[in-house]
mmCIF file of C-alpha atoms in Angstrom:
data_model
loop_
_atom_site.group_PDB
_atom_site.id
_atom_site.type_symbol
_atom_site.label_atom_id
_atom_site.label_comp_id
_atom_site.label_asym_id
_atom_site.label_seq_id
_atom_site.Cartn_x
_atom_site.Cartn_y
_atom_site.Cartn_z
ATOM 1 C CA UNK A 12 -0.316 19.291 -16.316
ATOM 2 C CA UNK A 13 -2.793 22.003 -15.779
ATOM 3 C CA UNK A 14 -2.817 21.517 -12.115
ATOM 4 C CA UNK A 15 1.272 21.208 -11.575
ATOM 5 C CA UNK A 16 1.953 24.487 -13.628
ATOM 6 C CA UNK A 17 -0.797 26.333 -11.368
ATOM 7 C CA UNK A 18 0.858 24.296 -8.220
ATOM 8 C CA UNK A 19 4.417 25.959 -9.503
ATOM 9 C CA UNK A 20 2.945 29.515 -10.179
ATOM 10 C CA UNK A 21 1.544 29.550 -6.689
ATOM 11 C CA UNK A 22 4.730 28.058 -4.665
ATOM 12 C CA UNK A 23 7.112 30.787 -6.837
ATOM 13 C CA UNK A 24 4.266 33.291 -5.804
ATOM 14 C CA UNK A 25 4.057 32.522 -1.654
ATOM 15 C CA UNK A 26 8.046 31.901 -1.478
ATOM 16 C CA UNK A 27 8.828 35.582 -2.806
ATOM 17 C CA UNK A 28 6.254 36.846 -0.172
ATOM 18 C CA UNK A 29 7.012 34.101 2.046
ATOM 19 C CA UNK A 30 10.947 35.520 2.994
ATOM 20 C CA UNK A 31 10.165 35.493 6.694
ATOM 21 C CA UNK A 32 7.840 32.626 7.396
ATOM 22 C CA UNK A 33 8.405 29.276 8.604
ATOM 23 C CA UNK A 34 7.085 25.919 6.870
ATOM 24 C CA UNK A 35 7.289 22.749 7.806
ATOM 25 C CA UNK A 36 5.978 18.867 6.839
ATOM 26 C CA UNK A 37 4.164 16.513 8.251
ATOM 27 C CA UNK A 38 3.275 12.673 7.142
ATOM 28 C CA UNK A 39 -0.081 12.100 8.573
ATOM 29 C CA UNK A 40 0.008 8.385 6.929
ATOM 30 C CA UNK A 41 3.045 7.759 8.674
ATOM 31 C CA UNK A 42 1.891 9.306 12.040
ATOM 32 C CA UNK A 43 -1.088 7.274 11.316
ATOM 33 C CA UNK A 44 0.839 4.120 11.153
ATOM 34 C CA UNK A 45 2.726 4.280 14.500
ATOM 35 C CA UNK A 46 -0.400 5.427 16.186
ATOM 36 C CA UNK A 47 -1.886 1.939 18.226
ATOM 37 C CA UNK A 48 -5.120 3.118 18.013
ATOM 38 C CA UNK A 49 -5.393 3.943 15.099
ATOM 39 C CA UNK A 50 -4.140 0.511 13.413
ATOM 40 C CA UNK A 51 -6.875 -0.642 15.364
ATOM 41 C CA UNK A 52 -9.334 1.377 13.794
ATOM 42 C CA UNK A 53 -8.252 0.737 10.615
ATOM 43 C CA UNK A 54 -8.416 -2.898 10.895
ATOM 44 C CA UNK A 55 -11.483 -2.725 12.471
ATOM 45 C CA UNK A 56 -12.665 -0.789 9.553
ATOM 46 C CA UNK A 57 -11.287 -3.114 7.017
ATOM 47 C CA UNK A 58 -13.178 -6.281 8.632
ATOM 48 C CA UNK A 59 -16.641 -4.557 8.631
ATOM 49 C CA UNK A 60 -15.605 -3.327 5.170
ATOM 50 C CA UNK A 61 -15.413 -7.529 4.239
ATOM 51 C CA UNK A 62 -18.204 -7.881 6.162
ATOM 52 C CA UNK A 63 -20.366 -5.707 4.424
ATOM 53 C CA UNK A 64 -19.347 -6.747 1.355
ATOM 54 C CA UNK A 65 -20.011 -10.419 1.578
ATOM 55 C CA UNK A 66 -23.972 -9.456 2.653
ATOM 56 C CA UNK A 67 -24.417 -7.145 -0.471
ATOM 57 C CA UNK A 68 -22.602 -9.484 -2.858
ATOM 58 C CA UNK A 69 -24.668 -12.613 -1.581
ATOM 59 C CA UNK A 70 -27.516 -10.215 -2.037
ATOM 60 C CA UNK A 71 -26.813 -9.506 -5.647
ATOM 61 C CA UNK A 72 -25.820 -13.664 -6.054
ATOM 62 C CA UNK A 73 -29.367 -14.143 -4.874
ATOM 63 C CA UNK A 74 -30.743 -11.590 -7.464
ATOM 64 C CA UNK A 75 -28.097 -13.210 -10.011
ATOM 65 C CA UNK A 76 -29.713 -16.346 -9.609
ATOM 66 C CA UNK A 77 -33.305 -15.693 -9.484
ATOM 67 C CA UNK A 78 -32.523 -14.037 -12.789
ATOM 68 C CA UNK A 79 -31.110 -16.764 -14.233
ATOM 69 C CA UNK A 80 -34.072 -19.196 -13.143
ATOM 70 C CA UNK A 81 -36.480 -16.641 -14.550
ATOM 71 C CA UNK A 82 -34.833 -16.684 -17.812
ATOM 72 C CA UNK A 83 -34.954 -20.691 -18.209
ATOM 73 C CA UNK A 84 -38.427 -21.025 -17.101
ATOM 74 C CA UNK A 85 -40.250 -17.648 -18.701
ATOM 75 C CA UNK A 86 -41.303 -19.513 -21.583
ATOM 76 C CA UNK A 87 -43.035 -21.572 -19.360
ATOM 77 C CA UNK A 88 -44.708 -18.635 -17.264
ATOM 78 C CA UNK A 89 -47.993 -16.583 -17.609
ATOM 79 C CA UNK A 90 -47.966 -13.252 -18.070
ATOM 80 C CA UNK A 91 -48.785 -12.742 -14.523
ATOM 81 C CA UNK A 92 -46.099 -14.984 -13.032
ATOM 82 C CA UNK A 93 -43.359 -13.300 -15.523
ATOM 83 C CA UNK A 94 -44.790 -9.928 -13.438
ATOM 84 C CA UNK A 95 -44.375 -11.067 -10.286
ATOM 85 C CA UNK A 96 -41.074 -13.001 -10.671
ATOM 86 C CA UNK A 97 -39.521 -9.310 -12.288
ATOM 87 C CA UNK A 98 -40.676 -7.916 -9.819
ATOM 88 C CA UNK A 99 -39.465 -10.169 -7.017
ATOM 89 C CA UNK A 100 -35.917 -9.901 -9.367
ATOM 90 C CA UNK A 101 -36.115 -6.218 -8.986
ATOM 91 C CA UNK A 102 -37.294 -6.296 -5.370
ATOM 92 C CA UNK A 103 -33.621 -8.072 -4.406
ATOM 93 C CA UNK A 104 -31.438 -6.059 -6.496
ATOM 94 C CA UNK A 105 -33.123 -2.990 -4.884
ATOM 95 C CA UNK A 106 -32.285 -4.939 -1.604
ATOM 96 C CA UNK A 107 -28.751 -5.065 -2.194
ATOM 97 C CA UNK A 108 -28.332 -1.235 -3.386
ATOM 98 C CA UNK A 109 -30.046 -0.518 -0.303
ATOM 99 C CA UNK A 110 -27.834 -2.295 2.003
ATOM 100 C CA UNK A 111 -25.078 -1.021 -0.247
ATOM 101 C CA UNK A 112 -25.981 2.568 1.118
ATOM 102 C CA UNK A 113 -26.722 1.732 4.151
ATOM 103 C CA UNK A 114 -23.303 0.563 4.732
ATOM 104 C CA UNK A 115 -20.682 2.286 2.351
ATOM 105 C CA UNK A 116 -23.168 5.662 1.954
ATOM 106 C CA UNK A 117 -21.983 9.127 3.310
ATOM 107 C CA UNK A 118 -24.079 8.632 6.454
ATOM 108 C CA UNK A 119 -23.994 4.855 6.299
ATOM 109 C CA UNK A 120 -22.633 2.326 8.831
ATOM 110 C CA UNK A 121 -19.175 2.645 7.804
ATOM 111 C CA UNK A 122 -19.011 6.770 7.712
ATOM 112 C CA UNK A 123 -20.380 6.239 11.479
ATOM 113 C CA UNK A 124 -17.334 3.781 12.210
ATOM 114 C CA UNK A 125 -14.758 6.251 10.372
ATOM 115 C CA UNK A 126 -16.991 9.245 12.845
ATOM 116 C CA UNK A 127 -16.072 7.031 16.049
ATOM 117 C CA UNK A 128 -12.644 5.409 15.561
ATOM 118 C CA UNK A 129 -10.835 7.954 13.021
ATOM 119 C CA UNK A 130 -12.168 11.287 13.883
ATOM 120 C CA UNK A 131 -10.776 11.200 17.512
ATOM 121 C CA UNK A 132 -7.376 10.503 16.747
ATOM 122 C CA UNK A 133 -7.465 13.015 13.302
ATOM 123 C CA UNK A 134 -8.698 15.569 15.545
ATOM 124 C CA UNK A 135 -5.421 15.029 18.304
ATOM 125 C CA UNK A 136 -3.275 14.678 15.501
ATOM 126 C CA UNK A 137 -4.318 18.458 14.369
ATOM 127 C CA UNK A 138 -4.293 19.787 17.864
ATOM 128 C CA UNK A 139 -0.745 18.678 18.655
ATOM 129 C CA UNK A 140 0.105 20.218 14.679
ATOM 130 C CA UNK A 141 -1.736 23.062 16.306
ATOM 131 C CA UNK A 142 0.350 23.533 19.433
ATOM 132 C CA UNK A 143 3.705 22.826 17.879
ATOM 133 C CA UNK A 144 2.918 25.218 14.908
ATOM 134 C CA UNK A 145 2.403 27.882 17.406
ATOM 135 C CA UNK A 146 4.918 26.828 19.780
ATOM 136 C CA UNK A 147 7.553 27.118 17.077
ATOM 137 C CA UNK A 148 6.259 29.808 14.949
ATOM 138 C CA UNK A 149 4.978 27.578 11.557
ATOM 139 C CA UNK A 150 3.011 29.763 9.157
ATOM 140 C CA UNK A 151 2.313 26.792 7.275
ATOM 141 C CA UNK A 152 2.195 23.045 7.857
ATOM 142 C CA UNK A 153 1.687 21.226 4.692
ATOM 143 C CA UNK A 154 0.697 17.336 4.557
ATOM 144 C CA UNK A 155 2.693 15.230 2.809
ATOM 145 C CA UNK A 156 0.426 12.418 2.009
ATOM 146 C CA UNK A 157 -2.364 14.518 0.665
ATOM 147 C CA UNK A 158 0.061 17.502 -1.037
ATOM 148 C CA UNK A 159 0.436 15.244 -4.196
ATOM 149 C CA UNK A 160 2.265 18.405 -5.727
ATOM 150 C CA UNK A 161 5.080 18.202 -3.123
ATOM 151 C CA UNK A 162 8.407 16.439 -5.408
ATOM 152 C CA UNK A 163 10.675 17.479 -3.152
ATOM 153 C CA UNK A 164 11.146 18.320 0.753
ATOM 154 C CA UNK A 165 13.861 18.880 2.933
ATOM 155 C CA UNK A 166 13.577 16.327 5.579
ATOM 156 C CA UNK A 167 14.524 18.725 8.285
ATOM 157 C CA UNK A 168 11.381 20.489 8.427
ATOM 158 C CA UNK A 169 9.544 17.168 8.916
ATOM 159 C CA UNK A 170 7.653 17.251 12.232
ATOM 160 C CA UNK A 171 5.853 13.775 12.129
ATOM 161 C CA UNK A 172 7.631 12.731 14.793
ATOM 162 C CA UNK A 173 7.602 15.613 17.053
ATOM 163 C CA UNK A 174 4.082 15.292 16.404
ATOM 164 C CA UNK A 175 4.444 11.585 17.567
ATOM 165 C CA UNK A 176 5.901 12.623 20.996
ATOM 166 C CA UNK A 177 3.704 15.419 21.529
ATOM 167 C CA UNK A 178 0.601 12.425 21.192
ATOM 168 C CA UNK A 179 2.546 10.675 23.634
ATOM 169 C CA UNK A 180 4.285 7.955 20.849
ATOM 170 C CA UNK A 181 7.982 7.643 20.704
ATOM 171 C CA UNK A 182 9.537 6.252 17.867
#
């Protein structure tokens, strides 16, 4: 509530200075989607997500049951074997959060796949928004898909699909 009476105060506030300037919209989820490439990314991206998964989760199955075989056997355990299998317990669990980071982490293997596959074609989307904004004279481009305060938008000002032909995509 907070947030959308702010979001009103401040569109009422930059249209009564904003008589002159020129706005328009862009989808980048829906340039996204008729974008080859990037489909590919994404499903490539969504497989090594499943991949990933699977490993930690039969990680933490592993742990799971080594836990579980502890707890039926401790009462017949030393002391010293009770040590060692907690620690082996602990040893796999810190395993899995490991590979957990490794692969879903801000610098893991997945961030490095987003880097590679995404980045490119984010980065040609915003230099074609770039070139049309200055081409046509847009003070302002706002994204659709992210601008969750957007209710309402005249479809005219919607450049997704200039922004598709300047990328070389026709729809």
């Amino acid at each position: 509530m907070r947030k959308s009476v702010l979001l009103i105060m401040m569109l009422v506030t930059v249209s009564m200075a904003a008589n002159a300037q020129k706005f328009a919209l862009i989808d980048t989820e829906y340039i996204m989607k008729n974008i080859p490439a990037a489909q590919s990314a994404n499903e490539q991206m969504q497989q090594a997500t499943k991949k990933y998964q699977s490993e930690i989760e039969a990680l933490a199955k592993e742990a799971q049951k080594m836990f579980q075989d502890y707890q039926a056997k401790s009462s017949t355990l030393s002391a010293a074997q009770k040590t060692k299998k907690e620690d082996e317990i602990v040893a796999k669990e810190k395993a899995a959060a490991e590979l957990k980071r490794n692969y879903f982490g801000p610098e893991g293997e997945l961030a490095k796949m987003r880097d590679k596959l995404i980045t490119p074609i984010q980065d040609d989307i915003y230099e074609a928004v770039k070139a049309i904004s200055q081409q046509y004279g847009y003070d302002l481009v706002v994204d659709r898909a992210s601008a969750a305060g957007i209710i309402f938008a005249n479809p005219r000002i919607d450049i997704s699909d200039e922004i598709l032909r300047k990328l070389g995509y026709s729809n």
